[in-house]
mmCIF file of C-alpha atoms in Angstrom:
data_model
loop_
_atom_site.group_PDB
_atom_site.id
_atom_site.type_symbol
_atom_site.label_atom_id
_atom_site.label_comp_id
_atom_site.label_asym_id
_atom_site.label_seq_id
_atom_site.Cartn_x
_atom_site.Cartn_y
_atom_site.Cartn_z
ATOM 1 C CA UNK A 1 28.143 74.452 9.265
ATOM 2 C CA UNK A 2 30.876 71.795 7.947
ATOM 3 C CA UNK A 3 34.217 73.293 7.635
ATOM 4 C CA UNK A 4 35.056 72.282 4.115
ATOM 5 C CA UNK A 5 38.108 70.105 3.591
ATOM 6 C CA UNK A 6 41.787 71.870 2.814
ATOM 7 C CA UNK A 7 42.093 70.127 -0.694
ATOM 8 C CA UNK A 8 45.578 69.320 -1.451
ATOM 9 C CA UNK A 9 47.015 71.013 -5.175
ATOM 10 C CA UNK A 10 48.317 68.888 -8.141
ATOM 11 C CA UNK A 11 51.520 70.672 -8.869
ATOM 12 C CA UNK A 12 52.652 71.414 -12.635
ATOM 13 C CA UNK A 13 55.720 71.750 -14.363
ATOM 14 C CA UNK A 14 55.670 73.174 -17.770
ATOM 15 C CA UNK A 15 52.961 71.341 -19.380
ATOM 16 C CA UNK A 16 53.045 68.467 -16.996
ATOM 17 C CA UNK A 17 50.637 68.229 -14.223
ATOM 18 C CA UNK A 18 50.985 65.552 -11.421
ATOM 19 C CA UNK A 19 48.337 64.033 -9.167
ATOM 20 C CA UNK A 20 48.622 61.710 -5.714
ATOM 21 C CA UNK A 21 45.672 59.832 -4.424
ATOM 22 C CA UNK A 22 46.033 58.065 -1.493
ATOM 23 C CA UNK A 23 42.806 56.025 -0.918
ATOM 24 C CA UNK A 24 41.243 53.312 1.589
ATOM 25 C CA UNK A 25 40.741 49.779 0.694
ATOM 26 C CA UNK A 26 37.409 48.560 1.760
ATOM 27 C CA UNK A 27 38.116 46.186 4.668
ATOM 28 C CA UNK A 28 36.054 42.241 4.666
ATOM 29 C CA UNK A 29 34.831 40.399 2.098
ATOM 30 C CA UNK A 30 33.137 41.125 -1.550
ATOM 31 C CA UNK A 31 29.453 40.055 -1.204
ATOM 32 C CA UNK A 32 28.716 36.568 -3.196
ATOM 33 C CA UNK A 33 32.935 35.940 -2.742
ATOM 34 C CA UNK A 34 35.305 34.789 -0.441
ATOM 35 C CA UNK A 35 38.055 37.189 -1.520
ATOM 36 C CA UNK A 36 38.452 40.463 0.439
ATOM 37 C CA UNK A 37 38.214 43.638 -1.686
ATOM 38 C CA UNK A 38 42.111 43.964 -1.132
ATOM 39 C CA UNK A 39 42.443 40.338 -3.355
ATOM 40 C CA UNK A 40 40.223 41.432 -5.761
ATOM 41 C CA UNK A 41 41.862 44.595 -5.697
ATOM 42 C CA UNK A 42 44.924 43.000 -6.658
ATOM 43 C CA UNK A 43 43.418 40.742 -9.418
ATOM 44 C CA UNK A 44 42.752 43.780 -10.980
ATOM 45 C CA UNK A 45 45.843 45.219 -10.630
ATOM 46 C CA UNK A 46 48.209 42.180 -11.812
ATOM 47 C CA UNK A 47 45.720 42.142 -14.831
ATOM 48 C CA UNK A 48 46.904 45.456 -15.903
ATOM 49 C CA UNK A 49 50.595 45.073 -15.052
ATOM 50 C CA UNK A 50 50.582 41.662 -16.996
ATOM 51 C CA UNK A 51 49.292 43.244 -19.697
ATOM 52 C CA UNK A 52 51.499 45.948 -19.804
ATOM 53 C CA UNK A 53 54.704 43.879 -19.285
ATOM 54 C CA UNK A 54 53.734 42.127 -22.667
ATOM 55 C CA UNK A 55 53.224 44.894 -24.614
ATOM 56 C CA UNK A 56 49.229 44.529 -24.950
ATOM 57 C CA UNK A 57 46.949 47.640 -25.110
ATOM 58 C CA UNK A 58 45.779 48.104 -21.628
ATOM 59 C CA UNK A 59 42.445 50.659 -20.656
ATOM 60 C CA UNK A 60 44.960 53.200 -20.439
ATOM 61 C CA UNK A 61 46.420 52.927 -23.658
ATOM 62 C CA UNK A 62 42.778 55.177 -24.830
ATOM 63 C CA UNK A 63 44.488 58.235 -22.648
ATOM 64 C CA UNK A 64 47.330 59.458 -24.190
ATOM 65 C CA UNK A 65 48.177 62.302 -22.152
ATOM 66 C CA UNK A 66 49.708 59.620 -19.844
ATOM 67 C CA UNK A 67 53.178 60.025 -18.845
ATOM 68 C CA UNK A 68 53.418 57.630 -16.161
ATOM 69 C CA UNK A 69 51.218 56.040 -13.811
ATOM 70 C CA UNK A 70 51.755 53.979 -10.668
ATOM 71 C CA UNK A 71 49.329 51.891 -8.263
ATOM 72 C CA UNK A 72 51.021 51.002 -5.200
ATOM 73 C CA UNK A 73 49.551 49.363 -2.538
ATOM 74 C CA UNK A 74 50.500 50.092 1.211
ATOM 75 C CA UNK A 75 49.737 47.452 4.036
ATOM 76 C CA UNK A 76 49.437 47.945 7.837
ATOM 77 C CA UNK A 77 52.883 45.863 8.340
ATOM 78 C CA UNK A 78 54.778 48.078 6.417
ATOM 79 C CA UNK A 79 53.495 51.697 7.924
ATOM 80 C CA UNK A 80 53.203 50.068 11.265
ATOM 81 C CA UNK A 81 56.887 49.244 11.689
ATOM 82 C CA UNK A 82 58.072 50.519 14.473
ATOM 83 C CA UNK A 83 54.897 51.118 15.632
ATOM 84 C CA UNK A 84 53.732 49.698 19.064
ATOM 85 C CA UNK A 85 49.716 49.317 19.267
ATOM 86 C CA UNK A 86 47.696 46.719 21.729
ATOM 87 C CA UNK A 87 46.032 45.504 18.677
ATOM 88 C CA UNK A 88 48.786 44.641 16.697
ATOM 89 C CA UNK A 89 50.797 41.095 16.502
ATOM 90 C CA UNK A 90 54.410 41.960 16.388
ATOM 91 C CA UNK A 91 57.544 39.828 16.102
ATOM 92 C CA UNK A 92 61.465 40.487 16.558
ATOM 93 C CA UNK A 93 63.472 41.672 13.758
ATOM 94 C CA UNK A 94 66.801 41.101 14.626
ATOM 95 C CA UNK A 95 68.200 43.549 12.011
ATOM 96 C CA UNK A 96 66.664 46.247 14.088
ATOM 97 C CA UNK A 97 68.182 47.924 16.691
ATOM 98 C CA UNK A 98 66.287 47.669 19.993
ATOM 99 C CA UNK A 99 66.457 52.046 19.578
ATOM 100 C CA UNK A 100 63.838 52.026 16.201
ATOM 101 C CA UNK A 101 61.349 50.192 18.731
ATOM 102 C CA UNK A 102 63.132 47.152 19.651
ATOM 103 C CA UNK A 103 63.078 45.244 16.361
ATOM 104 C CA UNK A 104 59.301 45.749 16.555
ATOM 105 C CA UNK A 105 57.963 44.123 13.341
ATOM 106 C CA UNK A 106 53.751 44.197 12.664
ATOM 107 C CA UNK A 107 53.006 40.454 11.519
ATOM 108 C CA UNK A 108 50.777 40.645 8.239
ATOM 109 C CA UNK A 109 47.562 41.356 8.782
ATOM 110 C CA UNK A 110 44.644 38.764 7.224
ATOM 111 C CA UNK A 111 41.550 40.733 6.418
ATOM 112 C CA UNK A 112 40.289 37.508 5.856
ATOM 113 C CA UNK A 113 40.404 36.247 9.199
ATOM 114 C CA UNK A 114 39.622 39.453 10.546
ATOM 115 C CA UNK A 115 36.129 39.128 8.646
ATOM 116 C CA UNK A 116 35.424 36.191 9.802
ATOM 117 C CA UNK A 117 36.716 36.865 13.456
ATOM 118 C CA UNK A 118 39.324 34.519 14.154
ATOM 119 C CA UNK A 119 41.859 37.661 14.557
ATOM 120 C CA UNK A 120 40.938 40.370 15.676
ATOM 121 C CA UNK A 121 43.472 43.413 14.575
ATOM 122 C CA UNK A 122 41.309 46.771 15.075
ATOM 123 C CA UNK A 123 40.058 48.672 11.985
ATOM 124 C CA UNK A 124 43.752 48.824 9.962
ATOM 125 C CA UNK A 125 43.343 49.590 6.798
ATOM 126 C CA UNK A 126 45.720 48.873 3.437
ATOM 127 C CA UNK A 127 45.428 51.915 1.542
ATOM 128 C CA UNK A 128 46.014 52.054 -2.827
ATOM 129 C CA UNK A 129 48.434 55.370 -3.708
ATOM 130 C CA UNK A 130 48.288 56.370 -7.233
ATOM 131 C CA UNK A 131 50.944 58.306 -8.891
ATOM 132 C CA UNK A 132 50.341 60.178 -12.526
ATOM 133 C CA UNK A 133 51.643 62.657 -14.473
ATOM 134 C CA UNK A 134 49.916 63.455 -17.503
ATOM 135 C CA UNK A 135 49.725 66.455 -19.750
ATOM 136 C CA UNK A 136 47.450 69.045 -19.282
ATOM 137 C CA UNK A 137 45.030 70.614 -16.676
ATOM 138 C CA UNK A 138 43.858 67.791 -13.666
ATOM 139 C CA UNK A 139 40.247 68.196 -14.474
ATOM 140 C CA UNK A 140 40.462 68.115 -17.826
ATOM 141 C CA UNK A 141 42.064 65.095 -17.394
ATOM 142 C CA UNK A 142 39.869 63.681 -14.773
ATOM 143 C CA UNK A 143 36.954 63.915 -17.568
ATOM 144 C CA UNK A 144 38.705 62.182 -19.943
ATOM 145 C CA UNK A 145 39.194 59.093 -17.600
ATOM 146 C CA UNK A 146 35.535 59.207 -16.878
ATOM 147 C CA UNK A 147 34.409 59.553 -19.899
ATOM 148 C CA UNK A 148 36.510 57.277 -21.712
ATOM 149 C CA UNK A 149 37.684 54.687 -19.374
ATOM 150 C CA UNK A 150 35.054 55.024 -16.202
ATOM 151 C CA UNK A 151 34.202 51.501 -16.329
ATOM 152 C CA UNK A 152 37.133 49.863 -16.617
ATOM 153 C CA UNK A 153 38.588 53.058 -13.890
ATOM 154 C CA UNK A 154 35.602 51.724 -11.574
ATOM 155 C CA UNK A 155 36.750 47.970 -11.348
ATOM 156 C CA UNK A 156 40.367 49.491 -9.524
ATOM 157 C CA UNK A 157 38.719 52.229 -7.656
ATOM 158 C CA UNK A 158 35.521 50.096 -6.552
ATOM 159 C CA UNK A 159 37.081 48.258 -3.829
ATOM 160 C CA UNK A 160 37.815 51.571 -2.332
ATOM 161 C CA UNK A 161 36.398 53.218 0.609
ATOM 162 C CA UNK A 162 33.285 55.504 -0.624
ATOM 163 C CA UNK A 163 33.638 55.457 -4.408
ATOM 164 C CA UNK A 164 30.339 56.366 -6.356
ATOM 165 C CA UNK A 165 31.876 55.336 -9.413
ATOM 166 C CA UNK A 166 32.264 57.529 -12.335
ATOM 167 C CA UNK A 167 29.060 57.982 -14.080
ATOM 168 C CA UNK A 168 28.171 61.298 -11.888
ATOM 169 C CA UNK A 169 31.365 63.021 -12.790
ATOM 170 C CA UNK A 170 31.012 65.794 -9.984
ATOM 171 C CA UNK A 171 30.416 63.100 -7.654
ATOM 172 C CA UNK A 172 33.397 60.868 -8.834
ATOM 173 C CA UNK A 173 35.634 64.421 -8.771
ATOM 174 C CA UNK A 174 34.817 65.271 -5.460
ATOM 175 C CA UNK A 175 35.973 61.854 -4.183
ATOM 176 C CA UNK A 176 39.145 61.479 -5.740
ATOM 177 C CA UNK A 177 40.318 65.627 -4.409
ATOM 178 C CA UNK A 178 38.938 64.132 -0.889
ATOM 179 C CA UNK A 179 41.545 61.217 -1.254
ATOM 180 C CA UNK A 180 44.361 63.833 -3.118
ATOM 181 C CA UNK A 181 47.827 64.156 -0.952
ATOM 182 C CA UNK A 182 50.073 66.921 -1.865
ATOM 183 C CA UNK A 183 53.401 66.063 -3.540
ATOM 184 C CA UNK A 184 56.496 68.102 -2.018
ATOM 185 C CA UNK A 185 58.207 67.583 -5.029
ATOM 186 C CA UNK A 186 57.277 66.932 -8.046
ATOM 187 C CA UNK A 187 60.719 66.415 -10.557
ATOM 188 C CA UNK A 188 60.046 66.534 -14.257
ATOM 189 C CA UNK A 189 63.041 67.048 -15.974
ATOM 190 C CA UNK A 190 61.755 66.723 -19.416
ATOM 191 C CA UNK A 191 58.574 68.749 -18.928
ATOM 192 C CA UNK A 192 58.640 70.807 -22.020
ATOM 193 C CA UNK A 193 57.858 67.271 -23.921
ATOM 194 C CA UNK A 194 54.453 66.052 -24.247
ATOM 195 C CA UNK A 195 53.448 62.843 -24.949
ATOM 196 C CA UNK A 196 52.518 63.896 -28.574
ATOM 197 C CA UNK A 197 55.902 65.261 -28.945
ATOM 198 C CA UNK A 198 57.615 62.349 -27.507
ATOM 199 C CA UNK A 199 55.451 60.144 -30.072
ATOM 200 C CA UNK A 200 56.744 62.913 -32.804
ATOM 201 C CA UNK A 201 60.384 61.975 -31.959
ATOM 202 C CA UNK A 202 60.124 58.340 -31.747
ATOM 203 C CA UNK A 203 58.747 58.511 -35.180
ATOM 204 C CA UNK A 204 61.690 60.731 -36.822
ATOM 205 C CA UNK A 205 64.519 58.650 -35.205
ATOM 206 C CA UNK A 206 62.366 55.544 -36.272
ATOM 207 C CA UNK A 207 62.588 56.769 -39.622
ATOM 208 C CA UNK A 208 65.838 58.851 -39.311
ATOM 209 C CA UNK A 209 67.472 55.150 -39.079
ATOM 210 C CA UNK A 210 65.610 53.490 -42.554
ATOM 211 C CA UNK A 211 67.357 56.765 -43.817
ATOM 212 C CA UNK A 212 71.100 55.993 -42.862
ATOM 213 C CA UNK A 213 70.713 52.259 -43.551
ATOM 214 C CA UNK A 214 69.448 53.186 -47.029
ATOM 215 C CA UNK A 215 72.460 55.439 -47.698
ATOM 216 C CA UNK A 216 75.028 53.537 -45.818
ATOM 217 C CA UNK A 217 74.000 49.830 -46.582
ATOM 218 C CA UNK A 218 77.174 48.194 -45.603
ATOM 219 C CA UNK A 219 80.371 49.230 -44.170
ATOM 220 C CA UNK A 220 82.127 51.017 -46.740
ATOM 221 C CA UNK A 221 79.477 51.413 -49.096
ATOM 222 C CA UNK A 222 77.787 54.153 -50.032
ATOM 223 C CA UNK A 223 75.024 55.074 -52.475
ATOM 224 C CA UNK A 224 76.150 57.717 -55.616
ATOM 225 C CA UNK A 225 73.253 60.254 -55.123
ATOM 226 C CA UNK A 226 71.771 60.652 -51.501
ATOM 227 C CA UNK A 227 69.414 63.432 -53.197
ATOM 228 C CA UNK A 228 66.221 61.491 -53.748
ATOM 229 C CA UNK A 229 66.401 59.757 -50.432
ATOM 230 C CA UNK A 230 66.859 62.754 -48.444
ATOM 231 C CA UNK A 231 63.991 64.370 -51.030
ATOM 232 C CA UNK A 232 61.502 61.475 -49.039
ATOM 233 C CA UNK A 233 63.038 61.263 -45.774
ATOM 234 C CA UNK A 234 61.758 64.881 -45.927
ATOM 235 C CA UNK A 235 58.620 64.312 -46.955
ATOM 236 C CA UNK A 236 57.805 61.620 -44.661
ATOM 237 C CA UNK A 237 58.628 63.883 -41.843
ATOM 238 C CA UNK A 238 56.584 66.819 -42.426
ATOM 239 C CA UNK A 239 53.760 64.850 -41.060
ATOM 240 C CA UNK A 240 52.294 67.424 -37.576
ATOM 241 C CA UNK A 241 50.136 66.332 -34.620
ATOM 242 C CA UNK A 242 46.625 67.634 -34.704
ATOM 243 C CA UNK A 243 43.884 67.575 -32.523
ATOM 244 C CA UNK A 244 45.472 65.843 -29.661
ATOM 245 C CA UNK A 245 44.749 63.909 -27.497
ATOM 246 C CA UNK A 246 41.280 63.599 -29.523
ATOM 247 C CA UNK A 247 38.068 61.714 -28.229
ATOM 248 C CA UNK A 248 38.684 58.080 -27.621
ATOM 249 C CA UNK A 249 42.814 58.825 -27.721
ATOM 250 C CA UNK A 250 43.385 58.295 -31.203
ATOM 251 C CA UNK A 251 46.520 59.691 -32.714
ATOM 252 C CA UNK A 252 46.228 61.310 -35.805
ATOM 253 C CA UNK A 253 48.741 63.147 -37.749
ATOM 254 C CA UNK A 254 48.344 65.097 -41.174
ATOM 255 C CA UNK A 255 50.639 66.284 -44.030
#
């Protein structure tokens, strides 16, 4: 009988849970293309940070129990350094002292031109680490991203070693605990907010500041009676988060 794999643990703090995947890039080219699943892999990638970077909605956007969220991709070069394999094409880095493996420095590696055979470098992989924290329990959360997002969660993950995709969720859970890593530490210093709260907070100081520029409109001035102001500053911020986050990741609030 298989001995079944030691899964690594998301850890949680408060009400914020974290997860670490560290995954294999397929190695070669995509059928029909003459990119490698690494440059498509990228494409995809740069898509999403573009978007992101100009303030349009991204797939994400529809999970709102998103903290953070990082896709980092790790080449042989860089966890090869100081490395010294038969395989590997290394050059001198003179900022290294000959003691950290005599300025031993892996040259990049072209999956492209290992395809197609013109250099050979061994089966070295580039690997894709992703780093969340979200709110909530990991599977819970792991539904909503298939269930909501799968598709566009399948054009990252696809150009990964052994992904089924997301349609069979037990499948598509299975494979992303065989890729989890264990965090040693996981710092969340404001892990008593969640991202409803947060949103909750951005919305009083939003509003918090129309208040003080309505009863302070210019240096100096001041407006006779703050009492009908402060009457509708109130009632604007009685509004409560309900039913969050709710199918889709739609935000509603309710008087």
């Amino acid at each position: 009988m298989r001995k079944q794999l030691n899964w690594a643990m998301s850890k949680t703090v408060g009400g914020i849970t974290e997860i670490a995947v560290l995954a294999p890039v397929k190695k070669g080219t995509v059928p029909t293309e003459r990119r490698t699943y690494e440059e498509r892999l990228v494409a995809v990638i740069d898509n999403l940070a573009d978007r992101h970077r100009r303030g349009l909605p991204t797939e994400l956007s529809r999970i709102p129990a998103i903290h953070f969220g990082r896709l980092i991709l790790i080449r042989p070069e860089q966890y090869l350094l100081h490395s010294r394999l038969s395989e590997v094409e290394y050059e001198s880095d003179p900022d290294l002292p000959k003691t950290l493996g005599g300025g031993r420095v892996p040259r990049p590696i072209d999956d492209y031109a290992a395809e197609t055979r013109t250099m050979p470098q061994g089966d070295l992989r580039t690997f894709l680490l992703t780093l969340v924290e979200f709110d909530g329990d990991l599977k819970v959360y792991m539904r909503e991203i298939a269930k909501f997002i799968g598709s566009d969660f399948d054009r990252v993950f696809e150009n990964c070693e052994g992904y089924p995709t997301s349609v069979n969720f037990e499948r598509f859970w299975l494979w992303v605990r065989r890729y989890q890593i264990n965090t040693n530490l996981f710092y969340a210093p404001y892990s008593n907010l969640s991202v409803v709260r947060i949103k909750q907070l951005e919305d009083f100081k939003r509003r918090f500041d129309a208040f003080v520029t309505r009863v302070r409109p210019a240096p100096g001035q001041r407006v006779g009676s703050i009492d009908e102001l402060f009457d509708e500053f109130l009632r604007e911020n009685q509004q409560r988060a309900s039913d969050f986050p709710t199918a889709g990741g739609v935000f509603k609030t309710s008087k």
